[in-house]
Short mmCIF file of C-alpha atoms in Angstrom, two decimals:
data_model
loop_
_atom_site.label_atom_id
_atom_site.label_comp_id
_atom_site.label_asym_id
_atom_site.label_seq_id
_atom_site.Cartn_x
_atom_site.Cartn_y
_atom_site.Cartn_z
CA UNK A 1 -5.78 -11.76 121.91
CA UNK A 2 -3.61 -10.23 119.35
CA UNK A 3 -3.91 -6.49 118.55
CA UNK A 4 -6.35 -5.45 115.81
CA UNK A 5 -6.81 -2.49 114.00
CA UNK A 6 -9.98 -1.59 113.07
CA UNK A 7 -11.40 1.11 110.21
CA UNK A 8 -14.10 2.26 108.35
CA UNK A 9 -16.08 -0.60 106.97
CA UNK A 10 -15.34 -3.65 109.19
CA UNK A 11 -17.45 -6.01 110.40
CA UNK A 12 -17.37 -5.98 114.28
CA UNK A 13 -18.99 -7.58 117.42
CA UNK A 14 -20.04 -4.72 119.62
CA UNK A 15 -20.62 -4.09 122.87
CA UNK A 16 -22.51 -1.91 125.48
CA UNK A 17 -22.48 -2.33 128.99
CA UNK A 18 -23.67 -5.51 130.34
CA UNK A 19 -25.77 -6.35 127.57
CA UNK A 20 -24.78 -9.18 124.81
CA UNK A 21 -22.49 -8.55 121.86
CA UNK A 22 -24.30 -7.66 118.65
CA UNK A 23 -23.36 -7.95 115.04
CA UNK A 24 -22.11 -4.60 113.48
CA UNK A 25 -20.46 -2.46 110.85
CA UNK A 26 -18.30 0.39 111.60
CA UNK A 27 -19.90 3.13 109.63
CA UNK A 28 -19.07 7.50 109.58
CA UNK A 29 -21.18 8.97 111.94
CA UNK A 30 -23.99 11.96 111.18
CA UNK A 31 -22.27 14.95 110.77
CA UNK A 32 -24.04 16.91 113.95
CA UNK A 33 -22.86 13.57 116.29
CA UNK A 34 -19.99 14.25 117.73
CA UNK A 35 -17.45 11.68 119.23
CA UNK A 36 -17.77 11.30 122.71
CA UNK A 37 -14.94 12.27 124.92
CA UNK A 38 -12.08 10.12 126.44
CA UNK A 39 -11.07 6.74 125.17
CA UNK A 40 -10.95 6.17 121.53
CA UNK A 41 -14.32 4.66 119.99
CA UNK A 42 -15.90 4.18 116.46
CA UNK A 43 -19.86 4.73 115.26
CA UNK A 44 -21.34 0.94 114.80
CA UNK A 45 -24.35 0.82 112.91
CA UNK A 46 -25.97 -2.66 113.88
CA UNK A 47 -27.50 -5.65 111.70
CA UNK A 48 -31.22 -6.36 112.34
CA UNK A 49 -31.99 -2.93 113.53
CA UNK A 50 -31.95 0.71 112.83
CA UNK A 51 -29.79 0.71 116.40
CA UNK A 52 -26.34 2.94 116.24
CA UNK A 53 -24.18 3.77 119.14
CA UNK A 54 -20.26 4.73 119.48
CA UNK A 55 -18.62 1.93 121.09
CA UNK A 56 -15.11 2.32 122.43
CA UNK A 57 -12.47 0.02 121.17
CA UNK A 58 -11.98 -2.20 124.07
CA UNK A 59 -15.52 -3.46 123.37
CA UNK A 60 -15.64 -4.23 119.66
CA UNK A 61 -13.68 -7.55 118.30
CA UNK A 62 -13.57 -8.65 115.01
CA UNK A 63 -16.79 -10.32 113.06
CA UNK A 64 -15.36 -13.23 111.38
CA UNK A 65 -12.35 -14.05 113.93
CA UNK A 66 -15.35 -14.47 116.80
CA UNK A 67 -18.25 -15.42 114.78
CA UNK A 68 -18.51 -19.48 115.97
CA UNK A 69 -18.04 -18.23 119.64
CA UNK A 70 -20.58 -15.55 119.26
CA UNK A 71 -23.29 -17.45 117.56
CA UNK A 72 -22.83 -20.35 120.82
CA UNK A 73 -23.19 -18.19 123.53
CA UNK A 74 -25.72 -15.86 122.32
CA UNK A 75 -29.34 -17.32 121.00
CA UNK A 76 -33.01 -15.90 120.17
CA UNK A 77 -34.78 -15.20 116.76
CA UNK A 78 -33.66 -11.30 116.54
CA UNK A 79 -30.17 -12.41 117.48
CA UNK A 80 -30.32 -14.73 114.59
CA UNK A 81 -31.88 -12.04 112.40
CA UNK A 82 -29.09 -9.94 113.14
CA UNK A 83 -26.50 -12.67 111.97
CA UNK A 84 -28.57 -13.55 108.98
CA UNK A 85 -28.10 -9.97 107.74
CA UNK A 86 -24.73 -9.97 107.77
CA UNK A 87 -24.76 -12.74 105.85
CA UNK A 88 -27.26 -11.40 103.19
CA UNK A 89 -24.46 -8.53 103.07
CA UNK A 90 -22.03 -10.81 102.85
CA UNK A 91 -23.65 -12.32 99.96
CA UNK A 92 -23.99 -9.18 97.89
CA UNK A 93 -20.48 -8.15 98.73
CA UNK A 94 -19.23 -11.26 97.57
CA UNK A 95 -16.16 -10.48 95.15
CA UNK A 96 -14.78 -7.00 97.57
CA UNK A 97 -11.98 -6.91 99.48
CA UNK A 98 -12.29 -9.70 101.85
CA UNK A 99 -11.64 -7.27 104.88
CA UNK A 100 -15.48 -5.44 103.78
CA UNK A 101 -14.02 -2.36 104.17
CA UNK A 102 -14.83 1.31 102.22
CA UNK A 103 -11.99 2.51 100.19
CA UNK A 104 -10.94 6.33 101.30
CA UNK A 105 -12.71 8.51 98.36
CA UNK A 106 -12.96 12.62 98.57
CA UNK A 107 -16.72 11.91 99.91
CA UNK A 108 -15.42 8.80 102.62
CA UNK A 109 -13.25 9.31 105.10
CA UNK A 110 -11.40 7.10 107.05
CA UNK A 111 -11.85 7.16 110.55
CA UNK A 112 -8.71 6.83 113.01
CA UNK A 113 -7.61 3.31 113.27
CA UNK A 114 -7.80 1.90 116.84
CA UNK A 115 -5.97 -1.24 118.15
CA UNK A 116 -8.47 -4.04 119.98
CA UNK A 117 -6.61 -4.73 123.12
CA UNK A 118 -7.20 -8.43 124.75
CA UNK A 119 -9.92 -8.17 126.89
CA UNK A 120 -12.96 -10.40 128.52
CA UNK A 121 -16.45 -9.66 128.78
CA UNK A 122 -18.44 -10.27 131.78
CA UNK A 123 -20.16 -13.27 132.49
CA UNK A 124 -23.46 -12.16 131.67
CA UNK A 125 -22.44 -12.53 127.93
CA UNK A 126 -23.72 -15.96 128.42
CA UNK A 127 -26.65 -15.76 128.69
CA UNK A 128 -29.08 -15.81 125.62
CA UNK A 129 -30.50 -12.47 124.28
CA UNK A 130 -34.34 -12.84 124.69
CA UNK A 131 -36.70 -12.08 121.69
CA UNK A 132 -38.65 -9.97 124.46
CA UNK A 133 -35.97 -8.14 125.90
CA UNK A 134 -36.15 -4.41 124.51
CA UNK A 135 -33.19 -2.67 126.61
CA UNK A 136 -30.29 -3.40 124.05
CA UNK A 137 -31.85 -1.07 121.58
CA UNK A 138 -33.26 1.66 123.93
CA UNK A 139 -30.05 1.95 125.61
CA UNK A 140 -28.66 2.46 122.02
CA UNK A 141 -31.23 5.61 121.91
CA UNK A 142 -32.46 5.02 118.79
CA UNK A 143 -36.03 4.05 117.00
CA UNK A 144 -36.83 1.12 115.18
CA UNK A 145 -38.84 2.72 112.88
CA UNK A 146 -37.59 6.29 112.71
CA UNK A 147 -34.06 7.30 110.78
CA UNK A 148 -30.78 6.21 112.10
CA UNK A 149 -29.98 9.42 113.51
CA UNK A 150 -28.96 9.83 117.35
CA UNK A 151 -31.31 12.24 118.30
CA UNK A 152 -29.22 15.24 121.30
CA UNK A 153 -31.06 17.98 122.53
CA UNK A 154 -30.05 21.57 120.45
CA UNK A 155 -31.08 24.27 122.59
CA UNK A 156 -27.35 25.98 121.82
CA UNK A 157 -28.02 25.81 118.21
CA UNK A 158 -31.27 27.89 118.14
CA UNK A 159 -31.70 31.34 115.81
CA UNK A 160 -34.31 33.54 116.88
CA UNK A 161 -35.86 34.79 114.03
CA UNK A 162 -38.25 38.22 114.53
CA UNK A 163 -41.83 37.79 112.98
CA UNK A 164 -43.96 40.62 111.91
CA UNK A 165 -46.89 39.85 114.50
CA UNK A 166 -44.43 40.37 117.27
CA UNK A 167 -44.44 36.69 118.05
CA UNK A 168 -40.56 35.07 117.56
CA UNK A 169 -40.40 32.19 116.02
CA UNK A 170 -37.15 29.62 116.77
CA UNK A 171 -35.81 27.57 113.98
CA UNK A 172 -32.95 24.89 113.95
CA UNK A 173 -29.78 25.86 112.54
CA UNK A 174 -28.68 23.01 111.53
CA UNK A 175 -31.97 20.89 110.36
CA UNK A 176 -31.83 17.17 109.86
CA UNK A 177 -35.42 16.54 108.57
CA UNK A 178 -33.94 15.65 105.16
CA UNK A 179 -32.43 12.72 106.98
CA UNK A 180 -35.16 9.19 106.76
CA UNK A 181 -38.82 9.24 106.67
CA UNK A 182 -39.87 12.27 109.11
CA UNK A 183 -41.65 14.71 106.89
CA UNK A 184 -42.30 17.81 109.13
CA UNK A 185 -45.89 19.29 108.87
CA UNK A 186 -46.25 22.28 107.15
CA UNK A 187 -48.33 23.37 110.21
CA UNK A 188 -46.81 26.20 112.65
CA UNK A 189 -46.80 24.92 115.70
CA UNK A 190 -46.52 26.30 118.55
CA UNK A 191 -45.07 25.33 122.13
CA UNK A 192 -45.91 26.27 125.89
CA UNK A 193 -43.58 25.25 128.72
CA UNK A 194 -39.88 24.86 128.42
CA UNK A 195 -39.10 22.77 131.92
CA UNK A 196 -37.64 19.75 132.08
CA UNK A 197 -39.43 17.81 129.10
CA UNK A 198 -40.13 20.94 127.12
CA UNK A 199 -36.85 22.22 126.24
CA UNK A 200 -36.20 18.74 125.12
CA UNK A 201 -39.55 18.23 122.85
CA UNK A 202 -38.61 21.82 121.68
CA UNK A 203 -35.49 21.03 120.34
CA UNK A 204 -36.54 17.60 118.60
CA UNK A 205 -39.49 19.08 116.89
CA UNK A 206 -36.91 21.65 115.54
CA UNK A 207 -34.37 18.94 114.25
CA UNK A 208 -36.54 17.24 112.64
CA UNK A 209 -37.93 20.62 110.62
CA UNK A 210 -40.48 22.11 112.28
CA UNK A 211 -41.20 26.08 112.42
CA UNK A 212 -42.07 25.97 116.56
CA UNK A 213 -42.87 30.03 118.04
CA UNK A 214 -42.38 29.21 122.34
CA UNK A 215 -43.44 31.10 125.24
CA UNK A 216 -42.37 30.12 128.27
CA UNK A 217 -44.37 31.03 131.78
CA UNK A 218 -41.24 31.09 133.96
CA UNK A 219 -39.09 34.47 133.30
CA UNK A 220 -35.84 32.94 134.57
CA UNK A 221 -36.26 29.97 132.76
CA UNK A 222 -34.64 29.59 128.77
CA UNK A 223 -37.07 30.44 126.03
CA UNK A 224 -39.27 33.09 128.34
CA UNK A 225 -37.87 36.15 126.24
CA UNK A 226 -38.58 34.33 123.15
CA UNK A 227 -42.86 34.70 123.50
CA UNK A 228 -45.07 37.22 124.41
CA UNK A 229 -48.52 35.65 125.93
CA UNK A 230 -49.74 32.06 125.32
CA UNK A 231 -52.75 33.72 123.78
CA UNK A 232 -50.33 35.31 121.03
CA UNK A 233 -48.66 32.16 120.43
CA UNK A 234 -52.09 30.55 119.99
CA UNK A 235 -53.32 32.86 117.22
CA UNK A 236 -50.54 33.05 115.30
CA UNK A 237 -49.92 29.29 115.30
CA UNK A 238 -52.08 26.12 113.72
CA UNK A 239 -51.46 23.90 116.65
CA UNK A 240 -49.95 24.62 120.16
CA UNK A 241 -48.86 22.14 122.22
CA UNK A 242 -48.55 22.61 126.12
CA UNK A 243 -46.56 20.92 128.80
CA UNK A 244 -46.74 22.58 132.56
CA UNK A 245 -46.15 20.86 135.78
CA UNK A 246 -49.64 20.49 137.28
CA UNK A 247 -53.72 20.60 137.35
CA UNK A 248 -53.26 24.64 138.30
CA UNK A 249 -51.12 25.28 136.07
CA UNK A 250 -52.60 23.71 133.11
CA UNK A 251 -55.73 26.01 133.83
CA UNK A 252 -53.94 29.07 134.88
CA UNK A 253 -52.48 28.54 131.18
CA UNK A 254 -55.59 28.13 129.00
CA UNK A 255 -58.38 30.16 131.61
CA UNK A 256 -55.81 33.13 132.78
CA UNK A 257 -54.94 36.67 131.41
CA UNK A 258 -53.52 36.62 128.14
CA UNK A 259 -53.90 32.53 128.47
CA UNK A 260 -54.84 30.13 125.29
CA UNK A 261 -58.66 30.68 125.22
CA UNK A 262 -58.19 34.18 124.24
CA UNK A 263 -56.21 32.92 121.11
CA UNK A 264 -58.58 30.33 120.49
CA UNK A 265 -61.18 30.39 117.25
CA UNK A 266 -62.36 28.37 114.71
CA UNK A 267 -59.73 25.39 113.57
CA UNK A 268 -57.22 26.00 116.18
CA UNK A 269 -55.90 23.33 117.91
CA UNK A 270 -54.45 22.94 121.56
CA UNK A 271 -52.77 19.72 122.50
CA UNK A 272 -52.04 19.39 126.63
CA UNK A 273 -48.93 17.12 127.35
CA UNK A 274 -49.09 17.89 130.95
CA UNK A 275 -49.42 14.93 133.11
CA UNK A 276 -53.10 16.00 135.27
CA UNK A 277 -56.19 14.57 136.08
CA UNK A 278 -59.02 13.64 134.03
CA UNK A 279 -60.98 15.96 135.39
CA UNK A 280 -59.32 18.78 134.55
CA UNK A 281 -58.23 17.99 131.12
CA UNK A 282 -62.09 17.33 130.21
CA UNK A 283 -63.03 20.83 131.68
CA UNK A 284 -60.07 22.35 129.37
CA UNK A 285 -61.33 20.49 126.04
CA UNK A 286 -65.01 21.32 126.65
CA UNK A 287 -63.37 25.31 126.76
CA UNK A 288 -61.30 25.10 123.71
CA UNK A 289 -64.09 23.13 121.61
CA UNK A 290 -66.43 25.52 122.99
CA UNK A 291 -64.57 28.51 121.01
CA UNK A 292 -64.21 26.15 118.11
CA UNK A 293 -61.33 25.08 118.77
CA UNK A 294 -59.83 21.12 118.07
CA UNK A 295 -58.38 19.56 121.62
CA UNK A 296 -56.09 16.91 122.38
CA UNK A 297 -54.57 15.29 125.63
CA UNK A 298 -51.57 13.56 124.80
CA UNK A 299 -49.29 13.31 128.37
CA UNK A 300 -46.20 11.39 127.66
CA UNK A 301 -44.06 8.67 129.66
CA UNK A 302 -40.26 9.35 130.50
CA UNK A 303 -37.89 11.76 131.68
CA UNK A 304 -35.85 14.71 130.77
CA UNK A 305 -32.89 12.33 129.18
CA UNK A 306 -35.16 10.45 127.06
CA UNK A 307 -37.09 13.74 126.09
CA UNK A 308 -33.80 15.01 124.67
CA UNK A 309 -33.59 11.86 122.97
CA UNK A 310 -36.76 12.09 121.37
CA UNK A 311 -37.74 8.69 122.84
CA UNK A 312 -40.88 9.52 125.10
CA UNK A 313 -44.07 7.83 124.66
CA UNK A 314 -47.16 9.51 123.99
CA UNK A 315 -50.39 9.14 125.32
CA UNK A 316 -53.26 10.67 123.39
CA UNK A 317 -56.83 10.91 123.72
CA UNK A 318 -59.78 13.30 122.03
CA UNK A 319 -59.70 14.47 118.63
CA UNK A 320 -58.62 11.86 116.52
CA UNK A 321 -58.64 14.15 113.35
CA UNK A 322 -55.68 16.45 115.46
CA UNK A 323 -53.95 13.43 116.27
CA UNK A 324 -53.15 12.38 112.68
CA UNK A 325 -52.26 16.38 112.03
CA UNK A 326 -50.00 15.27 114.80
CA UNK A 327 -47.77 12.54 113.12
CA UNK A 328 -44.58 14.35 112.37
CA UNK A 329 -44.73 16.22 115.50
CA UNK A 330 -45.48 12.67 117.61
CA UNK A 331 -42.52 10.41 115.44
CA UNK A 332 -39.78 13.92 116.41
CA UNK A 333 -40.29 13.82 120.28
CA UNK A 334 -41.00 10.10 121.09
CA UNK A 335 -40.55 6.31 120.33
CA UNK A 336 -44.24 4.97 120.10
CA UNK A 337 -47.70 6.93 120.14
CA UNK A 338 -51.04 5.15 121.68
CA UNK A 339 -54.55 6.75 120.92
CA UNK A 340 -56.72 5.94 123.93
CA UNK A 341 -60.49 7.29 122.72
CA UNK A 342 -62.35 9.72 124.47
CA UNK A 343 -60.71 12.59 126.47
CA UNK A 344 -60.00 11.80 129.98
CA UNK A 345 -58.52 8.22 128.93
CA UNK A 346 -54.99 9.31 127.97
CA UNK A 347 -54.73 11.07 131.46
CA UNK A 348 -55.84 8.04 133.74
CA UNK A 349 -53.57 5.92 131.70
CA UNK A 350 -50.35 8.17 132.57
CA UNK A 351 -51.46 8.41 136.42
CA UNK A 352 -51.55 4.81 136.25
CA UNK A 353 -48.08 4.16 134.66
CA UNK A 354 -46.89 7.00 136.98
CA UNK A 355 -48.15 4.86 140.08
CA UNK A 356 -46.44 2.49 139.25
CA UNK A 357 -42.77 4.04 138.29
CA UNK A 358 -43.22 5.90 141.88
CA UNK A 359 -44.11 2.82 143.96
CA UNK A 360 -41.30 0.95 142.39
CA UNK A 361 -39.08 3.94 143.00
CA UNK A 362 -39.99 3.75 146.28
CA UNK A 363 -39.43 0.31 147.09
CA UNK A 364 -35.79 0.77 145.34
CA UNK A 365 -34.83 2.65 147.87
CA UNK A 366 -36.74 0.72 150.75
CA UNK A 367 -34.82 -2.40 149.43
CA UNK A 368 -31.63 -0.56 149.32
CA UNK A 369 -31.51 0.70 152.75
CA UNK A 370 -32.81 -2.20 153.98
CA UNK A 371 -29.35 -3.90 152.71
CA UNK A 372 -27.34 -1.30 154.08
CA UNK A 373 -28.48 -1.35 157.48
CA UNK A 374 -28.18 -5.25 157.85
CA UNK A 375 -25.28 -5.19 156.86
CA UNK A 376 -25.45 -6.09 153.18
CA UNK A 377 -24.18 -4.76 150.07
CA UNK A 378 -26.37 -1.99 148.15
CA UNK A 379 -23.76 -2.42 144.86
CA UNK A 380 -24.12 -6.17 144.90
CA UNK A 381 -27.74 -5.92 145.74
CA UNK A 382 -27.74 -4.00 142.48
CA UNK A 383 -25.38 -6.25 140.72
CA UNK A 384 -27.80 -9.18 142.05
CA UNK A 385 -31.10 -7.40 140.47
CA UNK A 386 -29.71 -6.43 137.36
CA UNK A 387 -29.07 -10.43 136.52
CA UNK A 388 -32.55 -11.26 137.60
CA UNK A 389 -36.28 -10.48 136.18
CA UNK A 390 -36.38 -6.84 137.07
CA UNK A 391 -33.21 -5.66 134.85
CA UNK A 392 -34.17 -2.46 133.89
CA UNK A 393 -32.65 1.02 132.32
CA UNK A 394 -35.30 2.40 135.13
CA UNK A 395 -33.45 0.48 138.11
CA UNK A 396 -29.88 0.83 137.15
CA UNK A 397 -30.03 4.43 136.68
CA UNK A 398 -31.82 5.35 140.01
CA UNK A 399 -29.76 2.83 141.47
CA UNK A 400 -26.91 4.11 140.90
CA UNK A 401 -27.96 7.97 141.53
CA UNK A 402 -28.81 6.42 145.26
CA UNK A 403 -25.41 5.06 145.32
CA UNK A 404 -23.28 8.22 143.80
CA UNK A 405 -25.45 10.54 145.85
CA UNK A 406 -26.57 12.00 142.46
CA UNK A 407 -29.58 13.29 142.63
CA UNK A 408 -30.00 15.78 139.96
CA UNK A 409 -33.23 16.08 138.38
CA UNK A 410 -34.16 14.01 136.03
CA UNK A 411 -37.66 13.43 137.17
CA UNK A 412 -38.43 15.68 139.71
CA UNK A 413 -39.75 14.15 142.60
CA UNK A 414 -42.52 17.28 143.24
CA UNK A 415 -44.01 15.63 140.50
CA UNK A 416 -44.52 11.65 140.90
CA UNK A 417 -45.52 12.49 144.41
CA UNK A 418 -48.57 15.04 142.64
CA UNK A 419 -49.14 11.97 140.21
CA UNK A 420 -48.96 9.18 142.63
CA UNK A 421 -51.88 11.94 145.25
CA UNK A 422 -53.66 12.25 141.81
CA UNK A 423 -53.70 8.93 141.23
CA UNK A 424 -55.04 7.75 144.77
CA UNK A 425 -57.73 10.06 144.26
CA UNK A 426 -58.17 8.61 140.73
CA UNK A 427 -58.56 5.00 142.67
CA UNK A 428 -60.81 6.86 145.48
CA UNK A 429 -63.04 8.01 142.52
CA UNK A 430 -64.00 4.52 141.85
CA UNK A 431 -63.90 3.03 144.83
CA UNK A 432 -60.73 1.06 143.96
CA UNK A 433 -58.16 0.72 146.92
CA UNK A 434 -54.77 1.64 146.11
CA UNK A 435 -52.52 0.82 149.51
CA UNK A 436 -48.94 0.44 148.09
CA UNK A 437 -49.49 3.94 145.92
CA UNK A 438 -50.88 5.75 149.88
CA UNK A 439 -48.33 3.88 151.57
CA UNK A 440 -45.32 5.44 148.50
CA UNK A 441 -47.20 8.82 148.80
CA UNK A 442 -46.17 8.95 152.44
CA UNK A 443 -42.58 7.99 152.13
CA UNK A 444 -42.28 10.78 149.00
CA UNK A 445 -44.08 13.42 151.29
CA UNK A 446 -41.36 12.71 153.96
CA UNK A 447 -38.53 12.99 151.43
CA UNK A 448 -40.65 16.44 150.47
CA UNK A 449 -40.27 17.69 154.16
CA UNK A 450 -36.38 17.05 153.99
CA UNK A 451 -36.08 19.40 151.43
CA UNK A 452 -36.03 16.81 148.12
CA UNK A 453 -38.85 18.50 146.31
CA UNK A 454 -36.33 19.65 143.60
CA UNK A 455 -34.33 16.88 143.22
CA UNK A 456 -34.71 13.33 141.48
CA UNK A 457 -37.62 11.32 142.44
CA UNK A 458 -34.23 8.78 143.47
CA UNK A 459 -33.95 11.59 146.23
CA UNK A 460 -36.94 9.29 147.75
CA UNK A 461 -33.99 7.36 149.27
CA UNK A 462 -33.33 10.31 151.84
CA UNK A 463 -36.68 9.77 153.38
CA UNK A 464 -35.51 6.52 154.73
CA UNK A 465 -31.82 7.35 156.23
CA UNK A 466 -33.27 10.55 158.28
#
C-alpha cells in the first residue's frame, strides 16, 4: 500500500490488538493525556461509542480508501452503527474539504503528520464483531456513558492542603470535572485505605472534583502522613468510604482506638468497599446505624489497573438513600453500579464473582503447565484460547504474566485465596458444596507456602512447577 499521511481530522480505520478495525476520527487529545512513548501514534475518537484510544500509525488506514473491504469482513448491528455514523457525519459535512479534515486555527492544532506504512492485519480481522462482545471498548478504557476522557491514576499531581481541624484534605491539581456529565457532590468525602485499589479510587474521585481528606492505616504506605485517625476523618467528613484487605481489618477499622465509630453521629455515613463476609459487614452496619449513622456495603470487582482507570464495578447493598448520595462518587471510580437490597447481599455477590475469577485463575495455570510438560506450546495454547469462546482481557493478561514471569501485583493473590476460604465457608453456610473453589483453595495455599502471597494471583502458576 502506498504511503499516507495522516492529520488532524481524518477519517481512519483503527486498530487495537487483535480485535477488529473500527471506524474513527483522528481528534486532539485531552490536555492531561499524554502521548504514549515510542512509535509515532494519533488520539482516535471512535463512531458509535464514547471509546478513544491512541493508536500507532501502522494500525490506522484510511476511511474511504478501505471502506468496501471493511464493511465485508466485519458484520454485527454496533459495527453497522458505527458505519452509519460516519455517514450521518458525512452528511452534515457535506460541502468541506473532501479530505474532512480541521483547518489549523490559534485554538486547533495540528498534530504531527505520520506516514501509513503497508502492512496486514492478522487473520482474526475476519471474523465478524459480535453485538455481545464487550472487550473492544473496555480495552479502549473508556465508559459508554461517562465523558470521553481516558481516565490515569494522579497520585503525583496531589496538593495537600492544611485544614483548620487538623485533618488534611487532598485536592486535584489539575481537575477535569468540568469535562461531560460528572457533577461532583458537594459532599466531603472522606477515604480509608490507600492499597492497591485505594490509591486508584483516590485519585479518580479527585479528577473528577471531589474534596476527599485520606488516612491511611499503613505508615509506610503513600497517603499515611496525610490523616490523623479514621475517627477524625469520619467527623469532619459527610461520607467516608473504606477499602482494607480483610474481615479483621474492616473491624479493627470501625471497632478499634481512634477507629470510625468514635466519629460516628447522627447523618454520617460509612460506605465499606472491602471485599468480606456477610457476616461481618452486617455486624459493622448494625454499629454505625446504631450511633445514627447511614451504612453502605458497596465491594467492587477488578484490579489495581482498572481501579486507576476508574472502570471497577460496584457492588452495593443497605441504605439506598446513601447510595443515590453516592452517584458522582460511584460514575468517578467505576464503569457500572448494581444495588443488591439488604446488607449482606452485595458481599455474597463479590465472594461469588471472586470464586469464580480464582478457580478460573487456577485452572489457567493448570492448563498451562499441563501443555508445557507434554510437550506442547503454552504461547500457542494461548494463541489457540484467545480465538475460541473464552477470549478474555482476564486470560490474556494472566496469560501472559505466566509466560513473561511477571508477576507483579495486580491482584494480590493473599487476597482471592481469603475470598475463595470465605467463599467455601459462604457455600458451607448453606449447605451448598463448592468442590472446584476447595480444590483452587488448595492449589493457592501451596503457591502461599512458596512464598507468592505478595505477588499476582497469576503467581498461582508456581504452585504447579515446584
Amino acid at each position: 500500500m502506498a504511503a499516507v499521511s495522516l492529520r488532524l481530522g481524518d477519517l481512519v480505520w483503527g486498530k487495537l490488538g487483535r480485535y477488529p478495525p473500527w471506524p474513527g476520527k483522528i481528534v486532539n487529545p485531552p490536555k492531561d493525556l499524554k502521548k504514549p512513548r515510542g512509535k509515532k501514534c494519533f488520539f482516535v475518537k471512535f463512531f458509535g461509542t464514547e471509546d478513544h484510544a491512541w493508536i500507532k500509525v501502522e494500525q490506522l488506514k484510511p476511511y474511504h480508501a478501505h471502506k468496501e473491504e471493511m464493511i465485508k469482513i466485519n458484520k454485527g448491528k454496533r459495527f453497522q452503527q458505527a458505519v452509519d455514523a460516519v455517514e450521518e457525519f458525512l452528511r452534515k459535512t457535506k460541502g468541506k474539504d473532501q479530505d474532512l479534515t480541521i483547518p489549523e486555527s490559534s485554538t486547533v492544532k495540528r498534530v504531527m503528520t505520520g506516514t501509513v506504512a503497508g502492512f496486514k492485519w492478522p487473520p482474526s480481522v475476519s471474523e465478524p464483531v459480535k453485538d455481545s462482545d464487550p472487550h473492544f471498548h473496555h480495552f479502549l478504557l473508556s465508559q459508554t456513558e461517562k465523558p470521553a476522557v481516558c481516565y490515569q491514576a494522579i497520585t503525583k499531581k496531589l496538593k495537600v492542603c492544611e485544614e483548620e481541624t487538623g485533618s488534611t484534605s487532598i485536592q486535584a491539581a489539575d481537575s477535569t470535572a468540568v469535562n461531560g456529565s460528572i457533577t461532583p457532590t458537594d459532599k466531603k468525602i472522606g477515604f480509608l485505605g490507600l492499597g492497591l485499589m485505594g490509591s486508584g479510587i483516590v485519585s479518580n474521585l479527585l479528577k473528577m472534583g471531589h474534596t476527599v481528606t485520606v488516612w491511611n492505616r499503613t505508615a509506610e504506605k503513600e497517603g499515611a502522613r496525610l490523616g490523623r485517625t479514621p475517627a477524625e476523618v469520619v467527623s469532619t467528613c459527610d461520607i467516608t468510604f473504606a477499602c482494607v484487605s480483610d474481615p479483621k481489618a474492616a473491624k479493627d477499622l470501625v471497632l478499634g482506638p481512634s477507629g470510625v465509630l468514635q466519629g460516628i453521629r447522627p447523618g454520617k455515613c460509612y460506605v465499606d468497599m472491602s471485599t468480606v463476609d456477610a457476616e461481618t459487614v452486617t455486624e459493622l452496619a448494625q454499629v454505625i446505624v446504631s450511633r445514627g449513622g447511614r451504612f453502605l456495603e458497596a465491594p467492587v470487582s477488578g484490579n489495581q489497573q482498572l481501579s486507576n482507570d476508574g472502570m471497577l464495578v460496584i457492588l452495593a447493598a443497605g441504605d439506598r438513600g446513601l447510595y443515590e448520595d453516592c452517584s458522582s462518587c460511584f460514575q468517578a471510580m467505576g464503569k457500572t453500579s448494581f444495588f443488591l437490597g439488604e446488607v449482606g447481599n452485595a458481599a455474597k455477590m463479590m465472594l461469588i464473582v471472586n470464586m469464580v475469577q480464582g478457580s478460573f485463575m487456577a485452572t489457567i495455570a493448570e492448563g498451562l503447565t499441563l501443555a508445557q510438560v507434554t510437550g506442547q506450546s503454552q504461547q500457542t495454547l494461548l494463541d489457540i484460547l484467545n480465538q475460541g469462546q473464552l477470549a478474555s482481557i482476564f486470560l490474556d493478561q494472566k496469560c501472559q504474566n505466566i509466560l513473561q514471569g511477571n508477576f507483579k501485583p495486580d491482584f494480590y493473590l493473599k487476597y482471592i485465596q481469603k475470598d475463595l476460604r470465605l467463599a467455601i465457608a459462604l457455600g458451607d453456610s448453606v449447605n451448598h458444596p463448592t468442590p472446584m473453589a476447595a480444590a483452587a483453595n488448595e492449589v493457592y495455599k501451596r503457591a502461599k507456602a512458596l512464598d507468592q502471597s505478595d505477588n499476582d494471583m497469576s503467581a498461582v502458576y508456581r504452585a504447579y512447577i515446584h
